[in-house]
Short mmCIF file of C-alpha atoms in Angstrom, two decimals:
data_model
loop_
_atom_site.label_atom_id
_atom_site.label_comp_id
_atom_site.label_asym_id
_atom_site.label_seq_id
_atom_site.Cartn_x
_atom_site.Cartn_y
_atom_site.Cartn_z
CA MET N 1 -64.57 118.71 -35.16
CA ARG N 2 -66.55 117.70 -32.42
CA LYS N 3 -69.71 117.85 -34.98
CA LEU N 4 -68.09 114.65 -36.23
CA PHE N 5 -69.73 112.99 -33.40
CA PRO N 6 -73.00 114.44 -32.85
CA SER N 7 -73.92 112.34 -29.64
CA PRO N 8 -72.03 110.49 -27.02
CA VAL N 9 -73.94 107.31 -27.76
CA PHE N 10 -72.85 107.58 -31.59
CA LYS N 11 -69.35 108.16 -30.76
CA SER N 12 -69.52 105.33 -28.33
CA LEU N 13 -70.85 103.16 -31.06
CA ILE N 14 -68.13 104.22 -33.23
CA TRP N 15 -65.47 103.28 -30.78
CA ILE N 16 -66.98 99.95 -30.37
CA PHE N 17 -67.02 99.31 -34.07
CA PHE N 18 -63.63 100.55 -34.17
CA GLY N 19 -62.76 97.90 -31.80
CA ILE N 20 -63.98 95.23 -33.23
CA LEU N 21 -62.62 95.97 -36.33
CA LEU N 22 -59.07 95.89 -35.28
CA ILE N 23 -59.87 92.01 -34.29
CA LEU N 24 -61.91 91.13 -37.26
CA PRO N 25 -59.05 89.83 -39.51
CA LEU N 26 -57.92 87.84 -36.50
CA LEU N 27 -61.28 85.86 -36.29
CA ALA N 28 -60.63 83.77 -39.21
CA PHE N 29 -57.41 82.14 -37.70
CA TYR N 30 -59.06 80.73 -34.69
CA PRO N 31 -62.00 78.34 -33.98
CA TRP N 32 -65.78 79.81 -33.46
CA LYS N 33 -65.43 79.83 -29.57
CA TYR N 34 -62.43 82.00 -29.47
CA ARG N 35 -63.81 84.13 -31.95
CA VAL N 36 -67.02 84.95 -29.11
CA VAL N 37 -64.27 85.42 -26.38
CA PHE N 38 -62.55 87.87 -28.49
CA VAL N 39 -65.28 89.96 -29.70
CA PHE N 40 -66.60 90.21 -25.76
CA LEU N 41 -63.43 90.98 -24.66
CA PHE N 42 -63.29 93.86 -26.99
CA VAL N 43 -66.62 95.14 -26.67
CA CYS N 44 -65.96 94.76 -22.38
CA PHE N 45 -62.68 96.64 -22.98
CA THR N 46 -64.03 99.77 -25.25
CA ILE N 47 -67.25 100.09 -23.06
CA LEU N 48 -65.01 100.43 -19.92
CA ASP N 49 -62.29 102.81 -21.53
CA LEU N 50 -65.49 104.82 -22.64
CA LEU N 51 -67.08 104.90 -18.78
CA PHE N 52 -63.72 104.92 -16.69
CA PRO N 53 -60.45 105.38 -19.21
CA LEU N 54 -58.71 105.49 -15.98
CA VAL N 55 -59.77 101.91 -14.90
CA ALA N 56 -59.00 100.60 -18.43
CA THR N 57 -55.43 102.34 -18.67
CA PHE N 58 -55.03 100.46 -15.21
CA PHE N 59 -55.85 97.29 -16.42
CA LEU N 60 -54.61 97.27 -19.94
CA ALA N 61 -50.97 98.09 -18.29
CA ALA N 62 -51.28 95.39 -15.78
CA SER N 63 -52.28 92.98 -18.49
CA GLY N 64 -48.83 92.62 -20.24
CA VAL N 65 -48.28 89.61 -17.18
CA PHE N 66 -50.70 87.54 -19.78
CA PHE N 67 -48.70 87.77 -22.78
CA GLY N 68 -45.28 86.71 -21.95
CA ASN N 69 -44.99 83.85 -24.35
CA HIS N 70 -42.68 84.15 -27.34
CA PRO N 71 -43.17 86.27 -30.73
CA GLY N 72 -45.78 84.55 -32.91
CA GLY N 73 -47.31 83.14 -30.05
CA ARG N 74 -51.10 82.30 -29.41
CA PHE N 75 -53.08 85.48 -28.38
CA LEU N 76 -50.30 88.05 -28.55
CA GLU N 77 -51.59 90.02 -31.27
CA LEU N 78 -54.88 90.56 -29.00
CA GLN N 79 -52.70 93.03 -26.93
CA ASP N 80 -51.19 94.61 -29.57
CA CYS N 81 -54.89 95.37 -30.78
CA LEU N 82 -55.89 96.62 -27.49
CA TRP N 83 -53.24 99.08 -27.44
CA ILE N 84 -53.62 100.33 -30.68
CA TYR N 85 -56.97 100.90 -30.06
CA TRP N 86 -56.14 102.84 -26.59
CA CYS N 87 -53.46 105.13 -28.47
CA VAL N 88 -55.89 106.09 -31.17
CA ARG N 89 -58.72 106.78 -29.13
CA GLY N 90 -56.48 109.16 -26.96
CA ILE N 91 -55.26 110.74 -30.14
CA VAL N 92 -58.54 111.37 -31.43
CA GLU N 93 -60.10 112.50 -27.90
CA ASN N 94 -57.05 114.68 -27.56
CA LYS N 95 -57.28 116.46 -31.13
CA LEU N 96 -61.04 116.87 -30.58
CA TYR N 97 -60.27 118.80 -27.28
CA GLY N 98 -58.15 121.10 -29.33
CA ASN N 99 -54.97 120.26 -27.90
CA ARG N 100 -51.93 119.24 -30.27
CA ILE N 101 -49.54 116.36 -29.33
CA LEU N 102 -46.38 117.86 -31.17
CA GLU N 103 -47.11 121.26 -28.86
CA ASP N 104 -46.60 119.16 -25.61
CA PRO N 105 -43.49 120.48 -23.43
CA PHE N 106 -42.30 116.79 -23.24
CA TRP N 107 -40.73 117.10 -26.60
CA LYS N 108 -38.55 119.83 -25.57
CA SER N 109 -37.36 117.32 -22.49
CA ARG N 110 -34.24 115.57 -22.24
CA ILE N 111 -36.33 112.28 -22.22
CA GLY N 112 -38.39 113.60 -25.02
CA VAL N 113 -35.68 114.60 -27.48
CA LEU N 114 -33.54 111.10 -26.46
CA LEU N 115 -36.95 109.06 -27.60
CA LEU N 116 -37.01 111.16 -30.95
CA SER N 117 -33.14 110.33 -31.41
CA PHE N 118 -34.46 106.64 -30.49
CA PHE N 119 -37.14 106.75 -33.40
CA GLY N 120 -35.20 108.36 -35.73
CA THR N 121 -32.15 105.79 -35.71
CA GLY N 122 -34.94 103.11 -36.03
CA ILE N 123 -36.33 104.67 -39.00
CA LEU N 124 -32.85 105.19 -40.50
CA SER N 125 -32.06 101.49 -39.52
CA LEU N 126 -34.83 100.43 -42.29
CA ILE N 127 -34.10 103.30 -44.34
CA VAL N 128 -30.40 101.68 -44.74
CA ASN N 129 -31.66 98.16 -44.60
CA PRO N 130 -34.19 97.78 -47.96
CA GLU N 131 -33.71 93.83 -48.18
CA LEU N 132 -36.33 93.94 -45.67
CA PHE N 133 -38.76 95.45 -47.81
CA VAL N 134 -37.83 92.93 -50.47
CA ASP N 135 -38.24 90.04 -48.48
CA PHE N 136 -41.96 90.86 -48.30
CA LYS N 137 -42.75 88.67 -50.82
CA TYR N 138 -41.48 85.72 -49.51
CA TYR N 139 -44.18 86.24 -46.74
CA GLN N 140 -47.70 86.10 -46.45
CA LYS N 141 -49.48 89.59 -46.13
CA GLY N 142 -52.27 90.84 -44.04
CA TRP N 143 -53.16 92.61 -40.55
CA PHE N 144 -52.62 89.36 -38.79
CA TRP N 145 -49.25 88.19 -40.19
CA PHE N 146 -48.35 92.13 -39.64
CA LEU N 147 -49.06 91.32 -35.65
CA HIS N 148 -48.10 87.74 -35.39
CA SER N 149 -44.64 88.07 -37.11
CA THR N 150 -41.88 87.13 -34.78
CA GLU N 151 -38.04 88.35 -34.79
CA LEU N 152 -36.89 86.11 -37.95
CA GLU N 153 -39.43 87.93 -40.17
CA PRO N 154 -39.19 91.53 -41.80
CA TYR N 155 -42.61 92.75 -40.56
CA TYR N 156 -41.17 92.56 -36.77
CA PRO N 157 -38.87 95.54 -36.55
CA ILE N 158 -41.43 97.49 -38.66
CA LYS N 159 -43.98 96.25 -36.26
CA LEU N 160 -41.85 97.18 -33.03
CA LEU N 161 -41.54 100.83 -34.32
CA PHE N 162 -44.63 101.58 -35.43
CA LEU N 163 -46.02 100.42 -31.92
CA GLY N 164 -43.49 102.26 -30.25
CA ILE N 165 -44.01 105.30 -32.00
CA LEU N 166 -47.85 105.08 -31.66
CA PHE N 167 -47.73 104.08 -28.10
CA LEU N 168 -45.71 107.14 -27.29
CA PHE N 169 -47.79 109.51 -28.87
CA GLY N 170 -50.93 107.75 -27.39
CA LEU N 171 -49.47 108.14 -24.21
CA ILE N 172 -49.19 111.46 -24.35
CA ALA N 173 -52.44 112.19 -26.03
CA ARG N 174 -54.38 110.42 -23.39
CA LYS N 175 -52.48 112.54 -20.67
CA ASN N 176 -53.32 115.73 -22.09
CA TRP N 177 -56.62 114.25 -23.01
CA LEU N 178 -57.51 113.52 -19.39
CA GLU N 179 -56.32 116.34 -17.80
CA THR N 180 -58.02 118.50 -20.23
CA ASN N 181 -61.42 117.07 -19.31
CA SER N 182 -60.71 117.42 -15.40
CA GLU N 183 -60.88 113.77 -14.61
CA THR N 184 -57.35 113.69 -13.24
CA ASN N 185 -53.82 115.13 -12.71
CA SER N 186 -52.22 111.82 -11.95
CA PHE N 187 -52.45 110.16 -15.37
CA TYR N 188 -48.54 108.74 -15.14
CA LEU N 189 -49.40 107.44 -11.89
CA ILE N 190 -52.27 105.37 -12.60
CA PHE N 191 -50.55 103.74 -15.61
CA ALA N 192 -47.24 103.13 -13.71
CA SER N 193 -49.39 101.55 -10.65
CA GLY N 194 -50.79 99.32 -13.14
CA VAL N 195 -47.38 98.06 -14.72
CA GLY N 196 -46.55 97.60 -10.96
CA PHE N 197 -49.56 95.67 -10.24
CA GLY N 198 -48.48 93.18 -13.39
CA MET N 199 -44.92 92.88 -11.74
CA ILE N 200 -46.65 92.06 -8.25
CA VAL N 201 -48.96 89.44 -9.66
CA SER N 202 -46.00 87.94 -11.40
CA ILE N 203 -43.56 87.74 -9.05
CA GLY N 204 -46.40 86.23 -6.94
CA PHE N 205 -46.75 83.67 -9.55
CA GLY N 206 -42.90 83.09 -9.31
CA TRP N 207 -42.87 82.84 -5.30
CA ILE N 208 -45.85 80.17 -5.28
CA GLU N 209 -44.21 78.08 -8.17
CA TYR N 210 -41.29 78.07 -6.06
CA PHE N 211 -42.94 76.23 -3.24
CA SER N 212 -45.88 74.71 -4.82
CA PRO N 213 -44.83 71.70 -7.53
CA ILE N 214 -48.62 71.31 -8.40
CA LEU N 215 -48.54 75.07 -9.59
CA LYS N 216 -45.35 74.37 -11.55
CA TRP N 217 -46.77 71.56 -13.07
CA LYS N 218 -50.19 73.32 -14.14
CA LEU N 219 -48.19 76.39 -15.47
CA ASN N 220 -46.00 74.09 -17.90
CA TYR N 221 -49.42 72.52 -18.98
CA TYR N 222 -50.78 76.00 -19.82
CA HIS N 223 -47.51 76.57 -21.55
CA ARG N 224 -47.91 73.78 -23.52
CA TRP N 225 -51.73 74.41 -24.30
CA LEU N 226 -50.72 78.06 -25.38
CA ASP N 227 -47.45 77.22 -27.43
CA GLY N 228 -47.29 73.54 -27.80
CA TYR N 229 -44.31 73.44 -25.82
CA LYS N 230 -42.46 74.86 -22.63
CA PHE N 231 -38.86 76.27 -22.35
CA LEU N 232 -36.96 74.82 -19.12
CA ALA N 233 -33.92 76.51 -18.32
CA LEU N 234 -31.43 75.89 -15.29
CA PRO N 235 -31.27 78.31 -12.39
CA HIS N 236 -28.73 81.13 -12.91
CA SER N 237 -26.72 79.88 -9.79
CA LEU N 238 -24.82 83.05 -9.38
CA ILE N 239 -24.32 82.90 -5.75
CA PRO N 240 -22.58 79.92 -5.09
CA GLY N 241 -23.83 79.99 -1.45
CA LEU N 242 -27.74 79.88 -2.59
CA LYS N 243 -27.05 76.97 -4.84
CA ARG N 244 -28.99 74.30 -2.85
CA TYR N 245 -32.01 76.67 -2.01
CA LEU N 246 -32.74 76.82 -5.84
CA PRO N 247 -35.04 75.04 -7.72
CA ARG N 248 -34.65 72.27 -10.41
CA PHE N 249 -35.29 74.91 -13.43
CA GLY N 250 -35.29 78.59 -13.22
CA ILE N 251 -38.69 80.44 -12.09
CA GLN N 252 -40.70 81.51 -15.10
CA SER N 253 -43.99 82.69 -13.46
CA LEU N 254 -46.66 83.30 -16.40
CA PHE N 255 -43.63 83.72 -19.03
CA TRP N 256 -42.36 81.37 -21.69
CA ASN N 257 -38.83 81.30 -20.17
CA ARG N 258 -36.95 83.02 -17.46
CA SER N 259 -34.98 85.66 -19.72
CA TRP N 260 -38.32 87.23 -20.79
CA PHE N 261 -39.58 87.02 -17.08
CA ALA N 262 -36.54 89.12 -16.17
CA VAL N 263 -36.93 91.57 -19.05
CA TYR N 264 -40.39 92.08 -18.02
CA LEU N 265 -39.47 92.66 -14.17
CA VAL N 266 -36.15 94.98 -15.35
CA SER N 267 -38.10 97.02 -17.90
CA GLY N 268 -40.72 97.74 -15.21
CA LEU N 269 -38.85 98.59 -12.60
CA PRO N 270 -38.96 102.58 -13.51
CA PHE N 271 -42.38 102.18 -13.26
CA LEU N 272 -42.73 100.42 -10.12
CA PHE N 273 -40.23 102.90 -8.49
CA TYR N 274 -42.21 105.81 -9.59
CA TRP N 275 -45.41 104.28 -8.35
CA ILE N 276 -43.67 103.55 -4.72
CA PHE N 277 -42.21 106.81 -4.51
CA ASN N 278 -45.00 108.99 -5.85
CA ILE N 279 -48.35 107.28 -4.21
CA SER N 280 -47.97 109.32 -1.23
CA LYS N 281 -47.82 112.74 -2.59
CA ASN N 282 -50.73 114.86 -3.53
CA TYR N 283 -49.09 117.32 -6.26
CA LYS N 284 -49.75 116.98 -10.34
CA ILE N 285 -47.47 114.67 -11.94
CA ASN N 286 -45.46 115.87 -14.47
CA ILE N 287 -42.44 113.95 -14.98
CA PHE N 288 -43.06 113.85 -18.87
CA LYS N 289 -43.97 117.91 -19.00
CA ASN N 290 -40.50 118.63 -17.56
CA ASN N 291 -37.30 117.73 -15.71
CA LYS N 292 -38.20 119.10 -12.24
CA LEU N 293 -39.36 115.79 -10.76
CA LEU N 294 -35.83 115.13 -8.89
CA LYS N 295 -35.98 118.60 -7.80
CA GLU N 296 -39.83 118.56 -6.54
CA SER N 297 -39.15 115.24 -4.93
CA SER N 298 -36.03 116.47 -3.01
CA SER N 299 -37.67 119.05 -1.95
CA GLU N 300 -40.22 117.49 -0.06
CA LYS N 301 -39.26 114.88 3.09
CA THR N 302 -39.41 111.12 1.81
CA SER N 303 -41.09 108.65 4.42
CA PRO N 304 -38.90 106.26 5.93
CA TYR N 305 -41.62 103.72 5.50
CA ILE N 306 -41.35 104.30 1.69
CA TRP N 307 -37.54 103.61 1.71
CA VAL N 308 -38.10 100.38 3.72
CA LEU N 309 -40.48 99.44 0.89
CA PHE N 310 -37.89 100.50 -1.98
CA PHE N 311 -35.23 98.17 0.04
CA MET N 312 -37.97 95.20 0.12
CA VAL N 313 -38.62 95.43 -3.30
CA LEU N 314 -34.65 95.13 -4.19
CA LEU N 315 -34.79 92.06 -1.51
CA VAL N 316 -37.73 90.32 -3.32
CA PHE N 317 -36.16 90.91 -6.62
CA GLY N 318 -32.91 89.58 -5.59
CA ALA N 319 -34.68 86.32 -4.23
CA VAL N 320 -36.53 85.86 -7.63
CA PHE N 321 -33.27 86.19 -9.67
CA PHE N 322 -30.71 84.45 -7.77
#
């Protein structure tokens, strides 16, 4: 199968072309200046992924902090295309190296069975709701409209299920491909560090937003430019004693509203803690290969500094939320 790509240069050109092809249908919906930026972005990311796939993985995992506006908002389809490219290349490269995704031990693990059950439930929910497919005739069709769909459109659940399954296969394929290529034995740690870095950036903006009215105004202006308006909400005020220290409106950081900021932080916690507890360890990361992570971790003495960092993270999160 490697004969399909007779030379590294030709293979690189194919991947660059594929990246541009993904965003080509989107260009008609943006002014020409944005088109130039989009093409430049994808070419740069493709080249980075060709030269340093781990670095590209880190930045892509961290980029979620910049795509926090509401579903259907401007530019969100760009990140979808980036992830699709990342997954497809991982699957293809893994196949060219002779690896088979479905033979990975991950599928026999507990988390693998749970994820397969989750996606199976999602597919069944679509099958028992045929009216979603009937409603297609009332909506515009095309690649842009599929990626641009909101939670009120029939494309949206299909898009989420499709991207979720593709991401899982792409993640496992990239891990197998890079390990076979002898580039790393810590792919999941690098991915988790990217997510953790994005969370740190978002928390940093949140704290600066709290102390700096200028940044708060600039963030509001940014979201009005991005989506036409900014959703503002009062703080949660869950702890009465801290009410006088709360800002007038909830901290939203780079996100369109405080709820999505909170969802982003909570969903990233497993990656952040995985990063914290494994950053100082020098062994092969196999969290998705088997269920021995807790066993291996418990057999090694955890540094007290790691626990201090752990509780500091909880303290920072508590301050941001409350």
